[in-house]
Short mmCIF file of C-alpha atoms and ligand atoms in Angstrom, two decimals:
data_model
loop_
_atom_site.label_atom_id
_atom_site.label_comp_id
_atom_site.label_asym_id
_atom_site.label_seq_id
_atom_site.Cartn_x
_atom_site.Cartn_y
_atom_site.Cartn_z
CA UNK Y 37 178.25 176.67 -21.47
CA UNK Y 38 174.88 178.53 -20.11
CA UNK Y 39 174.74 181.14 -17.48
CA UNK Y 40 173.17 179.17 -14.64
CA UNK Y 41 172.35 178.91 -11.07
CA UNK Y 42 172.18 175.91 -9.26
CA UNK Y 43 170.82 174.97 -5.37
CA UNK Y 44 170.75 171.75 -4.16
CA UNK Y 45 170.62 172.01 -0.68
CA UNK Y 46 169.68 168.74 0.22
CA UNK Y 47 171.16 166.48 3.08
CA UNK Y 48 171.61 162.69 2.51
CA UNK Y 49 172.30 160.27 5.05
CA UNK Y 50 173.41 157.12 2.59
CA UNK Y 51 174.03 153.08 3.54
CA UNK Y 52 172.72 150.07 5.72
CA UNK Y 53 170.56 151.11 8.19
CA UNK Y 54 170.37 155.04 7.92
CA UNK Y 55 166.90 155.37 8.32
CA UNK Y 56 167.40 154.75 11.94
CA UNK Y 57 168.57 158.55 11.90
CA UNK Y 58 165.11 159.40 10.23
CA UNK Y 59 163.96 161.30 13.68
CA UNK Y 60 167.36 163.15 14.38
CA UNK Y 61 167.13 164.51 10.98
CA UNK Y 62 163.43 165.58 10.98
CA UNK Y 63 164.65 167.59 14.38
CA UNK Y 64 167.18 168.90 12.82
CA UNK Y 65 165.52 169.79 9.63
CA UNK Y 66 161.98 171.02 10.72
CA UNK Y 67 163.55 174.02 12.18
CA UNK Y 68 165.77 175.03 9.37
CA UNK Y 69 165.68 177.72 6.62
CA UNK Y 70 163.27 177.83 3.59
CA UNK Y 71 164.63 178.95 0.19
CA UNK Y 72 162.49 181.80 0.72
CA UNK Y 73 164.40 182.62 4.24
CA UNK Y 74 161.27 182.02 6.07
CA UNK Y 75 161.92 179.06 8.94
CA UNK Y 76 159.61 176.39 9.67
CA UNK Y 77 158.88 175.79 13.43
CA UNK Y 78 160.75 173.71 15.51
CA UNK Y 79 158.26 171.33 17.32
CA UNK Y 80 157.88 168.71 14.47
CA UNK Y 81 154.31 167.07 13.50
CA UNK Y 82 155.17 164.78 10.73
CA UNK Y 83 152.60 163.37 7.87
CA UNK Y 84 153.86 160.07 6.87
CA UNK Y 85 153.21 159.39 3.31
CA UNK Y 86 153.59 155.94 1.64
CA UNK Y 87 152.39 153.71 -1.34
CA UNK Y 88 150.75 150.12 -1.44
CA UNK Y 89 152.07 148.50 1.38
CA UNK Y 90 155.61 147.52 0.52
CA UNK Y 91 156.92 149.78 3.60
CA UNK Y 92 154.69 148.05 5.76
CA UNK Y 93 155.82 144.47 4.74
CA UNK Y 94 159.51 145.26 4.60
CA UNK Y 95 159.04 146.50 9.23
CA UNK Y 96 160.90 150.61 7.42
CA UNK Y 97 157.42 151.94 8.37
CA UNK Y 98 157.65 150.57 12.18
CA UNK Y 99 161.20 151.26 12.22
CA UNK Y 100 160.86 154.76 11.06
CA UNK Y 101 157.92 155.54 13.61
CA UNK Y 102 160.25 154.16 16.35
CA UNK Y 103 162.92 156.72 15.11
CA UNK Y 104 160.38 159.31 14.99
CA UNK Y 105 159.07 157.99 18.48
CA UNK Y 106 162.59 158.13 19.86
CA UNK Y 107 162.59 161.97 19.31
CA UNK Y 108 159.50 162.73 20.41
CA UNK Y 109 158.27 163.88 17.77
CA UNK Y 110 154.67 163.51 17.02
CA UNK Y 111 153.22 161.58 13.28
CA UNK Y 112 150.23 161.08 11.79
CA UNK Y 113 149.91 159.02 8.48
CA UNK Y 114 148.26 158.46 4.93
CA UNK Y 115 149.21 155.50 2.90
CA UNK Y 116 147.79 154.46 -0.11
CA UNK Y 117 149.97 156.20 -3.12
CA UNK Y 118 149.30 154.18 -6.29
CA UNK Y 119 152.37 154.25 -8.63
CA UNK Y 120 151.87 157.12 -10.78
CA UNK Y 121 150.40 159.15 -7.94
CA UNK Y 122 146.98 160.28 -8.61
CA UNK Y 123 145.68 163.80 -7.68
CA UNK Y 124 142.81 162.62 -5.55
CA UNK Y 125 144.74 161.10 -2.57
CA UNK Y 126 146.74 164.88 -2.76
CA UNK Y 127 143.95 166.91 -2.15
CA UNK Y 128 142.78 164.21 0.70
CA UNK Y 129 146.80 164.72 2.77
CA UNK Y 130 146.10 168.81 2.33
CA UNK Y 131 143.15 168.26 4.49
CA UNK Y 132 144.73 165.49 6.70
CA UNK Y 133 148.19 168.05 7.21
CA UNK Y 134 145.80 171.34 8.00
CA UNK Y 135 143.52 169.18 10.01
CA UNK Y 136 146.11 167.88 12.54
CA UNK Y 137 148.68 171.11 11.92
CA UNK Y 138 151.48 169.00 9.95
CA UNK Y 139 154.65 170.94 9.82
CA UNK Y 140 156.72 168.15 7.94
CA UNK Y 141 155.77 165.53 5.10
CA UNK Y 142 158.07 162.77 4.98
CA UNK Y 143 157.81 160.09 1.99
CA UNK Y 144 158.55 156.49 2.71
CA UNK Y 145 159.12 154.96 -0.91
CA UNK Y 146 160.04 156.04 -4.39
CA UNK Y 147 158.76 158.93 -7.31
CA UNK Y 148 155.04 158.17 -6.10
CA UNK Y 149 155.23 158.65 -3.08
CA UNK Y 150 157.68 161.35 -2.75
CA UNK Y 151 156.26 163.43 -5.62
CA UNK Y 152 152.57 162.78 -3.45
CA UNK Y 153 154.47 164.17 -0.60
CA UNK Y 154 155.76 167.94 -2.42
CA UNK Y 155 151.89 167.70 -3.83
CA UNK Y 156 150.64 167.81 -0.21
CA UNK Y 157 153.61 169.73 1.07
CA UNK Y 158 152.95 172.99 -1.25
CA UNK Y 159 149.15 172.69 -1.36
CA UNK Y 160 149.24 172.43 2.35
CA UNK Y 161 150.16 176.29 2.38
CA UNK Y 162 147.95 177.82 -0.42
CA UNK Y 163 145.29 179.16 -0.50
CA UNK Y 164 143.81 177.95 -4.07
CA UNK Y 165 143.95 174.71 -5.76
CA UNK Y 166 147.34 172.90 -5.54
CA UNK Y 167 146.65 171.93 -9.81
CA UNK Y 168 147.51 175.68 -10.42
CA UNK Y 169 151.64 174.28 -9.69
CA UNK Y 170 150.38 171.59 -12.29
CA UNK Y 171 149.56 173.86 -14.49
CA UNK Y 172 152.51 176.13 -14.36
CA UNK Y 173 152.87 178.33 -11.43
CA UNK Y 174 156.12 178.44 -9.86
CA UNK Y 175 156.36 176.49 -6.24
CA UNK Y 176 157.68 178.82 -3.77
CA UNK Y 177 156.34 177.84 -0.49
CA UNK Y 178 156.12 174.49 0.93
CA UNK Y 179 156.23 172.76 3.86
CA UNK Y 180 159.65 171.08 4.31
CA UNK Y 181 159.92 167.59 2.82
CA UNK Y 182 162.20 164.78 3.68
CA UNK Y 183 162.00 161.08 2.37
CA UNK Y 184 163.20 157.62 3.04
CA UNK Y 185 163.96 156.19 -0.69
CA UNK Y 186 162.47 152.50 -1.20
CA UNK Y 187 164.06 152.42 -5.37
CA UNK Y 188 166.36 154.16 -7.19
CA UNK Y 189 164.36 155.24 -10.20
CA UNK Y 190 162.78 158.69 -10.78
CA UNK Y 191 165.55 160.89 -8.52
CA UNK Y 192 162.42 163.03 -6.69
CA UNK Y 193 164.39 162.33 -3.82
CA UNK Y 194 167.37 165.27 -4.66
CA UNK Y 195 165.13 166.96 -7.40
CA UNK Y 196 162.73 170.13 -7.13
CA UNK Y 197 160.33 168.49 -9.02
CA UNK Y 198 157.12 166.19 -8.64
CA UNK Y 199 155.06 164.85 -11.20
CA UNK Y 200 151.34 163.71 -10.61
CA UNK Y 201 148.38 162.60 -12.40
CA UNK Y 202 144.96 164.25 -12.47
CA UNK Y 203 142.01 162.17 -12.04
CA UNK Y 204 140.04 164.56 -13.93
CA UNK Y 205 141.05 163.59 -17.59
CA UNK Y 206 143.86 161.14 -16.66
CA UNK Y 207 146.73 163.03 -17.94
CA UNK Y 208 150.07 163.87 -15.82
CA UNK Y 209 151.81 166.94 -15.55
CA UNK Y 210 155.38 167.93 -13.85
CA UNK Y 211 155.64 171.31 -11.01
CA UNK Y 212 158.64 172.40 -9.49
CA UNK Y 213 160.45 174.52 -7.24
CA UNK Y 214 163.29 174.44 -4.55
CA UNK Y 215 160.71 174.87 -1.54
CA UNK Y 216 160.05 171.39 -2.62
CA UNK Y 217 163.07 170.18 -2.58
CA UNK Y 218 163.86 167.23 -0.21
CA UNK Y 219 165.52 168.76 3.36
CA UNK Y 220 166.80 165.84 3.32
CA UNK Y 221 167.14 161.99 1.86
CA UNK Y 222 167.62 158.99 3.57
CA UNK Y 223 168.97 156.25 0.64
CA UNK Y 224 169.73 152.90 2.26
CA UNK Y 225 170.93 150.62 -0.73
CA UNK Y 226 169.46 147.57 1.38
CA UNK Y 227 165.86 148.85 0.94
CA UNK Y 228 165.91 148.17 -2.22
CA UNK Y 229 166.64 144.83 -2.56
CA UNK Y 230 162.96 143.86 -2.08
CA UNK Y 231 161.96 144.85 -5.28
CA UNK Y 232 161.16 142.98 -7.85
CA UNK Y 233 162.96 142.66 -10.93
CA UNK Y 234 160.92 144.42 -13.42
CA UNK Y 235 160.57 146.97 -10.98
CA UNK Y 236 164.90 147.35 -10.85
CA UNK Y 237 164.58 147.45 -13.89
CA UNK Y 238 162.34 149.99 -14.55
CA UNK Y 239 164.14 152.36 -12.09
CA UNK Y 240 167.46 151.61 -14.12
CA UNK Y 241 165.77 152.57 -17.03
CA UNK Y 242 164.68 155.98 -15.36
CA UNK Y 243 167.83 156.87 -14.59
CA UNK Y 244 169.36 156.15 -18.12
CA UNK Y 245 166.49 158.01 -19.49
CA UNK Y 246 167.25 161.30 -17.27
CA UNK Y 247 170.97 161.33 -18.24
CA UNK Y 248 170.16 160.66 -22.14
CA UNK Y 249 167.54 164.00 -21.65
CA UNK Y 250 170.07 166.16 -20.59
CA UNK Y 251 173.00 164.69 -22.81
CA UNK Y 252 170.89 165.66 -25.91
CA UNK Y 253 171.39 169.28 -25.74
CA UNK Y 254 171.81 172.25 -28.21
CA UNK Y 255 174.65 173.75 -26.18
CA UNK Y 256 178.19 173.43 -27.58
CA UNK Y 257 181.34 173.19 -25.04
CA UNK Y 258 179.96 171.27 -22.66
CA UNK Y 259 182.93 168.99 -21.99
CA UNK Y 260 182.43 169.01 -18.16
CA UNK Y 261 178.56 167.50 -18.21
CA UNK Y 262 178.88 165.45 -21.22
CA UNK Y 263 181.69 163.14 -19.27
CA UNK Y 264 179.39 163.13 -15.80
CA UNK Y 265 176.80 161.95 -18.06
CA UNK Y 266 178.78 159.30 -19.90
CA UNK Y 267 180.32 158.55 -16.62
CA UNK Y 268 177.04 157.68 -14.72
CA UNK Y 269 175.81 155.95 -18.26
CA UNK Y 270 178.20 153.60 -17.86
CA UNK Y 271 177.64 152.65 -14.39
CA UNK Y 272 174.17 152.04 -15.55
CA UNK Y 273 175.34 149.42 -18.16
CA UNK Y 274 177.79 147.67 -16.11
CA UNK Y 275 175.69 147.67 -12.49
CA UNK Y 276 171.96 146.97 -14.15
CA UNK Y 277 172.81 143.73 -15.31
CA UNK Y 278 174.58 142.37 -12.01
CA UNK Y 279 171.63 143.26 -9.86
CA UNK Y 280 168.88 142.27 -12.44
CA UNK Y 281 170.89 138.83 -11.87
CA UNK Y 282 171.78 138.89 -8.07
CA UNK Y 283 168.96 141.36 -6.25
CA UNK Y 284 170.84 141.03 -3.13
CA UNK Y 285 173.96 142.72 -5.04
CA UNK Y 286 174.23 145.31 -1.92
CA UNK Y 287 177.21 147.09 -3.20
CA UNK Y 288 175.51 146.92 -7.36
CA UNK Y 289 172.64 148.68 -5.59
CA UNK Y 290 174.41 150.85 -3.98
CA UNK Y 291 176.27 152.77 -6.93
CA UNK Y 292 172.74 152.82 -8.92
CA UNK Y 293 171.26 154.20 -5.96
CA UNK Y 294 173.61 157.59 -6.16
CA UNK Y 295 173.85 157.37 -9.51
CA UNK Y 296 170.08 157.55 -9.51
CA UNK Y 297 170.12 160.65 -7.25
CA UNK Y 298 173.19 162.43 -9.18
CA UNK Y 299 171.26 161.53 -12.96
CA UNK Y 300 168.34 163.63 -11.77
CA UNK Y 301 169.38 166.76 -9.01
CA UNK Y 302 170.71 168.39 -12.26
CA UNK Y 303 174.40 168.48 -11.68
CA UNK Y 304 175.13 166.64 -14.50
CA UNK Y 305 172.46 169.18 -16.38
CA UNK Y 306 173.26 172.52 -15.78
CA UNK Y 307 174.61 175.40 -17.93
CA UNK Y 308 173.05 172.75 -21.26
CA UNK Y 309 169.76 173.45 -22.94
CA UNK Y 310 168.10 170.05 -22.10
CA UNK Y 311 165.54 167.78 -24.14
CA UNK Y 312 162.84 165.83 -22.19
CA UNK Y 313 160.29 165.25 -25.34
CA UNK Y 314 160.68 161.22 -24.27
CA UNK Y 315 159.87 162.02 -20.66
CA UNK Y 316 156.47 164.38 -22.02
CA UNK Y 317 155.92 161.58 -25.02
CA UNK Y 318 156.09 158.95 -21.72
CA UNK Y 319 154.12 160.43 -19.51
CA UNK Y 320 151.17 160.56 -21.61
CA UNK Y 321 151.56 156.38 -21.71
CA UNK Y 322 151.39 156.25 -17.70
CA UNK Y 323 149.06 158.04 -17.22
CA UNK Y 324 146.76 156.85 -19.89
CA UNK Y 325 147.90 153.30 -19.48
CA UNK Y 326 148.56 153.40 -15.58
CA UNK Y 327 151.92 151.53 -16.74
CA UNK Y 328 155.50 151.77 -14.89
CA UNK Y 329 157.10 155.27 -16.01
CA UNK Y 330 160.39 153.29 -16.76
CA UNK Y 331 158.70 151.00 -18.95
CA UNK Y 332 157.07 153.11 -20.81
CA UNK Y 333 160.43 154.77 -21.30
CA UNK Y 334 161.72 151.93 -22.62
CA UNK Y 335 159.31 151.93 -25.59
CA UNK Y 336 159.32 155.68 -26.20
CA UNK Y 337 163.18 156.36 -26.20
CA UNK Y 338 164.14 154.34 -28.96
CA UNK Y 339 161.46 155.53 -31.05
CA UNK Y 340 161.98 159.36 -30.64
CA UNK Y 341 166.18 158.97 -30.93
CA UNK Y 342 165.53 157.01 -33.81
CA UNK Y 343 162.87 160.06 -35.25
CA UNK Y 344 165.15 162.85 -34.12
CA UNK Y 345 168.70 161.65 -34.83
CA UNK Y 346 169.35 163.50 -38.25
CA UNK Y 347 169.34 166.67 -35.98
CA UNK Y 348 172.38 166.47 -34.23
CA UNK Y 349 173.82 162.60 -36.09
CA UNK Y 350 177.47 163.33 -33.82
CA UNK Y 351 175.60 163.70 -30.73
CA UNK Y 352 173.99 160.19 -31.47
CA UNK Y 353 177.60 159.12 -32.67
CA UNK Y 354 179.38 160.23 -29.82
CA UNK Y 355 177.45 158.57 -26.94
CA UNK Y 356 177.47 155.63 -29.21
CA UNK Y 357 181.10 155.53 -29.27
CA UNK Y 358 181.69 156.43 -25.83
CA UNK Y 359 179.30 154.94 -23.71
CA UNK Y 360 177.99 151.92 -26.00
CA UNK Y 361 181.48 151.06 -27.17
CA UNK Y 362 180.27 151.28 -31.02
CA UNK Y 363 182.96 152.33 -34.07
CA UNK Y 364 183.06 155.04 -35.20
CA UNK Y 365 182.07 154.77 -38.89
CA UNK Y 366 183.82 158.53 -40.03
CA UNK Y 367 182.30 158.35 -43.78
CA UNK Y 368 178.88 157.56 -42.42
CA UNK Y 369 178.29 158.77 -38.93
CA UNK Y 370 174.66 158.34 -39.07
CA UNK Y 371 175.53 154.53 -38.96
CA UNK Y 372 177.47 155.03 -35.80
CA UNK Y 373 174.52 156.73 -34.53
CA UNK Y 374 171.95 154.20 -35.36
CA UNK Y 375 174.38 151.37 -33.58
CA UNK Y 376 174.49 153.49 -30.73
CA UNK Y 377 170.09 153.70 -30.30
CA UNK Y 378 170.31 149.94 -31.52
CA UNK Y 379 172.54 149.06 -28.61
CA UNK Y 380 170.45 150.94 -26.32
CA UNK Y 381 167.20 148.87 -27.27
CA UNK Y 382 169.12 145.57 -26.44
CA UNK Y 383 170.16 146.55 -23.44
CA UNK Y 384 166.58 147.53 -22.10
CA UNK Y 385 165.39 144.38 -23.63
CA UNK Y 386 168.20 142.36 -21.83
CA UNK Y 387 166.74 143.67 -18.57
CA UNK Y 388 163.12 143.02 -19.27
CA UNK Y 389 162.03 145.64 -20.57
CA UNK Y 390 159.05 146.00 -23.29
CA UNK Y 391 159.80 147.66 -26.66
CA UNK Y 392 156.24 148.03 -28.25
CA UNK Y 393 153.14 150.07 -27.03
CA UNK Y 394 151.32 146.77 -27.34
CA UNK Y 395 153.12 145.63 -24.10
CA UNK Y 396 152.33 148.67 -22.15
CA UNK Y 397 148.52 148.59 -22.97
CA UNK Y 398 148.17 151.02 -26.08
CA UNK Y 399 146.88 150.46 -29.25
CA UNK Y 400 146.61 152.41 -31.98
CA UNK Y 401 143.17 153.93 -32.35
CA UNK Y 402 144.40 155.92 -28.28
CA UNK Y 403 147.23 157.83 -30.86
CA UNK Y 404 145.08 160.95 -31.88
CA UNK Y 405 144.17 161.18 -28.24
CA UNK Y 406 147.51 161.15 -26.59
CA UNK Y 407 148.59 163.07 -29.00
CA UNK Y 408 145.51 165.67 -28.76
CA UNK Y 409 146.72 165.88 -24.61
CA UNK Y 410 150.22 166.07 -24.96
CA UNK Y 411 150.63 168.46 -27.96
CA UNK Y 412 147.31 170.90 -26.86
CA UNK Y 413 146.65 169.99 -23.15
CA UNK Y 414 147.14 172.19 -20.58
CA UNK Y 415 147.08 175.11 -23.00
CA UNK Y 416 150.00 173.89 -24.69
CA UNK Y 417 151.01 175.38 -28.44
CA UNK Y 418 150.08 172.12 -30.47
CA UNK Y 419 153.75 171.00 -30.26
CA UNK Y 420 156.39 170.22 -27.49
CA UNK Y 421 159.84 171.16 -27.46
CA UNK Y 422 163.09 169.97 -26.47
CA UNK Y 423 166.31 169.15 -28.64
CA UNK Y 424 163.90 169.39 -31.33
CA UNK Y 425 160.27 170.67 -31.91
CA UNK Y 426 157.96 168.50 -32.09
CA UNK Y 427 154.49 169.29 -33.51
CA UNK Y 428 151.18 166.65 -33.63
CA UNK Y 429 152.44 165.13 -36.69
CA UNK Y 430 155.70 164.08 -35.88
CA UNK Y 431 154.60 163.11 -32.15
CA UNK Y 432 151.54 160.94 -34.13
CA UNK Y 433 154.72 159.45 -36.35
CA UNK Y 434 156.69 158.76 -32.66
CA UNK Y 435 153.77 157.14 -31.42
CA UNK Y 436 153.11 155.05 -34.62
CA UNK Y 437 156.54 154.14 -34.20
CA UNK Y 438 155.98 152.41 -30.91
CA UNK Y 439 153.37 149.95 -32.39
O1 NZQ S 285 153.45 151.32 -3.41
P1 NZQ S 285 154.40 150.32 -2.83
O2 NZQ S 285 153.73 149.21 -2.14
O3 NZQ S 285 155.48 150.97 -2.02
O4 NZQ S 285 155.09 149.59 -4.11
C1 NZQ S 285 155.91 150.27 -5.04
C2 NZQ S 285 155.23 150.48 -6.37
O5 NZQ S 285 154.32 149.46 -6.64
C3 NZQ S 285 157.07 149.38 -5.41
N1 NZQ S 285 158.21 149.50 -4.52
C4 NZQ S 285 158.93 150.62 -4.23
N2 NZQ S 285 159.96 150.31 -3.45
C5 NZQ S 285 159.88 148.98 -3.19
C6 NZQ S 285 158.75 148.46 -3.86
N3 NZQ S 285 158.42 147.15 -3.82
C7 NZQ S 285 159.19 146.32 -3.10
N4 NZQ S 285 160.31 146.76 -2.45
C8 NZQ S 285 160.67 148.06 -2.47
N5 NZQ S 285 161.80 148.46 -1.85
O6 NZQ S 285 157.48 149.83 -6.69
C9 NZQ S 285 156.36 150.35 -7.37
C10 NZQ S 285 156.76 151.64 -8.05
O7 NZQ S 285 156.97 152.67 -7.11
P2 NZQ S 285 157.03 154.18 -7.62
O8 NZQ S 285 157.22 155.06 -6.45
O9 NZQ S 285 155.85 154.45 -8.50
O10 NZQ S 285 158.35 154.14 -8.55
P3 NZQ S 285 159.27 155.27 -9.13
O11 NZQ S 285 160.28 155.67 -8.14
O12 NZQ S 285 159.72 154.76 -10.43
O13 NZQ S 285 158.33 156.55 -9.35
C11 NZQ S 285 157.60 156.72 -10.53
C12 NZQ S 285 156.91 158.07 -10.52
O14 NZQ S 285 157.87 159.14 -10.48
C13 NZQ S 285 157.59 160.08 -11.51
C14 NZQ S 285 157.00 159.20 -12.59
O15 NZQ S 285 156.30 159.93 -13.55
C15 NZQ S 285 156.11 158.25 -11.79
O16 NZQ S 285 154.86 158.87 -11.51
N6 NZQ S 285 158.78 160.85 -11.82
C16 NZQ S 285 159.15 161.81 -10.95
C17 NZQ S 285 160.24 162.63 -11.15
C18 NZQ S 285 160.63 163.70 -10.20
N7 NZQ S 285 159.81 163.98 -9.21
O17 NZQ S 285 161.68 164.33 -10.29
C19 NZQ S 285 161.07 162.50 -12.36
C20 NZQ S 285 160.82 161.24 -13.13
O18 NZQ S 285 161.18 161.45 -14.46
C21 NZQ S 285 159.43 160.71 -13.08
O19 NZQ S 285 158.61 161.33 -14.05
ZN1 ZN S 286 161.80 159.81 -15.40
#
C-alpha cells in the first residue's frame, strides 16, 4: 500500500426529511474552520444554486428556503445549471456572490449543480480567472460549500472535486481541492425517487464506474480497498435492478445513495495508484455531445477494459470472479477476464443503458477531434495516463471501438 493522507471532513445529515435541518447546519457550518485554518464569518448569506427546475417542482427549494428562513439567515439564488455544468453560468454566480457579499454556496441537486457551486465558491475569492483551477492550479481557498443531493450519481457531494465544461471550445476539465469540499451533505434517499429511470440509471452507472477506476490500480497488497470496492460493487448489482423496477424502492435508494457517496470521497481509493482514462475518454463525449456522464460511461468502459485488459488479465479475472460471479478459467485467465467485462456490458444494458457512440450522438468523422482535445488539450503530452498509457492511437482505437 501507498503512503497517503486522507481528509474528509465532511458532515452528512442522511434519511427522510433531513433537509429540514438545511438552516441549522449552514449556522453551524458558516462559522467553522477552513482547511487552510482561516474561519469563515458567522452571519450566513447563502447563494442558492440549482439546475432546470426539478427542485422547484419537487416544493425541496421552498422547503429549504423555509429552513434557511427559520434561522434567519439571509439567501439569494441562481438557478439554471444545465447537466454538464457549463462555465458561463460560473462566471455569472462569482458576480452574483461578490455583488450581494455571499459567504456560503449551497447546491440543491446532483454533480451539476454541486460541481457549479465549488466553481462559484473558489472563483468567488480570486482574484484571476476561476479556469486557471481548470487548468491545473491547486484549489486552496473557497468559500464553504454545503449541498442538498437530488441523485446519487457523480459523489461531488463528499468529494474535493468539480468538473465543468468551458463554453469556449466545449471541452470539460476536472479541479480540486479540500477548500471545496462539501461542509456538509444533506442525502435524503426520498429525493430521489423523482427521477426518472434513465436518469437512476445513469447515476448507478457513475458510481460503478468510480469504484472500477480505483479498483484498476498498479499497487500490489491492497487487500483492504480491493474488498470495499467489491463490497460496494455488489450493492450496485443487487440494488440497481430493484429500483430501476420499483422507483419508490426507499430503502434500494437508500444503500445506492451512500454507496454513491463512499464510491467517490476516496476511502475506498487511497494508498492505490488509480486509473480514470474511462472517466477522461467520457468526458470528452459529454461535453462534445452534451450527453448524461453515466451514459456515456456506459459506452466507454467496456471498450477501454476490453483495450487494456492484457495489462493486468488477473485484475480483470479477479473482479470477474468476485463481484460478477464468473469461473475462474485457471489455464486461460484472459477468458475469465473477458466474462467478467462481458457481464458488465449486460448489466448496463439491462438497466437502459446505451452501448454504442451512435446512441450518445457521435459519429465517427468527431474521432480525430476528441481525440486531438483529450490527448493535447489543455497542454496535455499527446497521451493520458492511468492503469495504462494511453497515447492518440490507442485512444483513436478506444473510440473506434465505441462505434
Ligand atoms: O437540472 P434539474 O432540473 O435538477 O434536473 C436534473 C438533470 O436534468 C435531473 N435531476 C436531478 N435530481 C433529480 C432530477 N430529476 C428529477 N428528480 C430528481 N430528484 O437529473 C439530471 C442530471 O443531473 P446532474 O446533476 O447533471 O447529474 P449527475 O449527478 O450525474 O452529475 C453529472 C455531472 O457530474 C460530473 C459529471 O461530469 C457531470 O458533469 N462529475 C462530477 C464529479 C465530482 N465532482 O466529483 C465526479 C464524476 O465523475 C463526474 O465527472
Ligand atoms: Zn463519474
Amino acid at each position: 500500500m501507498n503512503n497517503f493522507n486522507f481528509y474528509s471532513p465532511t458532515y452528512f445529515a442522511f434519511g427522510r426529511d433531513a433537509e429540514n435541518q438545511t438552516g441549522a447546519l449552514v449556522k453551524r457550518f458558516c462559522g467553522s474552520s477552513a482547511p487552510d485554518g482561516s474561519s469563515a464569518p458567522d452571519a450566513a448569506k447563502v447563494l442558492i444554486h440549482y439546475g432546470g427546475g426539478s427542485v422547484v417542482r419537487s416544493g425541496l427549494l421552498d422547503r429549504v428556503k423555509a429552513s434557511l428562513d427559520g434561522e434567519g439567515i439571509a439567501h439569494v439564488e441562481l438557478g439554471g445549471v444545465k447537466p454538464n455544468p457549463r462555465s458561463g453560468l460560473v462566471y455569472e454566480g462569482i458576480e452574483l456572490a461578490r455583488r450581494e457579499g455571499v459567504n456560503f454556496v449551497l447546491a440543491l441537486g446532483g454533480g451539476s449543480a454541486i460541481d457549479s457551486s465549488k466553481a462559484i465558491a473558489a472563483g468567488a475569492v480570486y482574484d484571476g480567472d476561476f479556469w486557471d483551477f481548470y487548468a491545473g492550479k491547486p484549489i486552496e481557498e473557497a468559500l464553504p460549500v454545503g449541498t442538498v443531493l437530488t441523485i446519487a450519481a457523480a459523489g461531488s457531494e463528499g468529494s474535493p472535486d468539480s468538473v465543468i465544461t468551458n463554453e469556449n471550445g466545449m471541452f470539460k476539465r476536472g479541479a480540486s481541492g479540500d477548500a471545496i469540499r462539501p461542509r456538509f451533505s444533506v442525502l435524503n434517499p426520498a429525493l430521489t425517487q423523482t427521477l426518472p429511470p434513465y436518469q437512476t440509471a445513469c447515476g448507478i452507472t457513475d458510481i460503478l464506474a468510480h469504484l472500477y477506476e480505483r479498483y484498476l490500480t498498479n499497487t500490489r497488497e491492497v487487500e483492504v480497498t480491493d474488498r470495499l470496492i467489491e463490497a460496494l460493487m455488489l450493492t450496485m448489482i443487487h440494488e440497481g435492478p430493484r429500483v430501476i423496477e420499483n422507483p419508490d424502492n426507499y430503502e434500494a435508494r437508500a444503500n445506492i445513495m451512500w454507496a454513491g457517496m463512499m464510491a467517490h470521497n476516496n476511502a475506498c481509493g487511497v494508498g492505490r495508484s488509480q486509473d480514470w482514462n474511462s472517466h477522461n475518454i467520457e468526458h470528452e463525449l459529454s461535453a462534445l455531445y452534451d450527453c448524461a456522464h453515466g451514459a456515456g460511461l456506459a459506452v466507454t468502459m467496456p471498450a477501454v477494459f476490453g483495450y487494456v485488459m492484457e495489462h493486468d488479465v488477473m485484475r480483470f479475472a479477479q473482479v470477474a470472479v468476485r463481484v460478477w460471479g464468473c469461473a475462474m478459467d485457471f489455464a486461460h485467465p484472459e477468458v475469465t477476464a473477458r466474462a467478467g467485462i462481458a457481464a458488465l456490458r449486460r448489466f448496463l444494458k439491462s438497466i437502459g443503458m446505451p452501448e454504442t457512440l451512435g446512441e450518445l450522438g457521435g459519429k465517427e468523422e468527431d474521432i480525430p477531434r476528441l481525440v486531438d482535445v483529450l490527448c493535447n488539450g489543455d497542454g496535455r503530452p499527446g497521451s493520458i495516463t492511468g492503469f495504462v498509457t494511453l497515447n492518440e492511437e490507442d485512444c483513436a482505437n478506444i473510440y473506434r471501438r465505441m462505434l
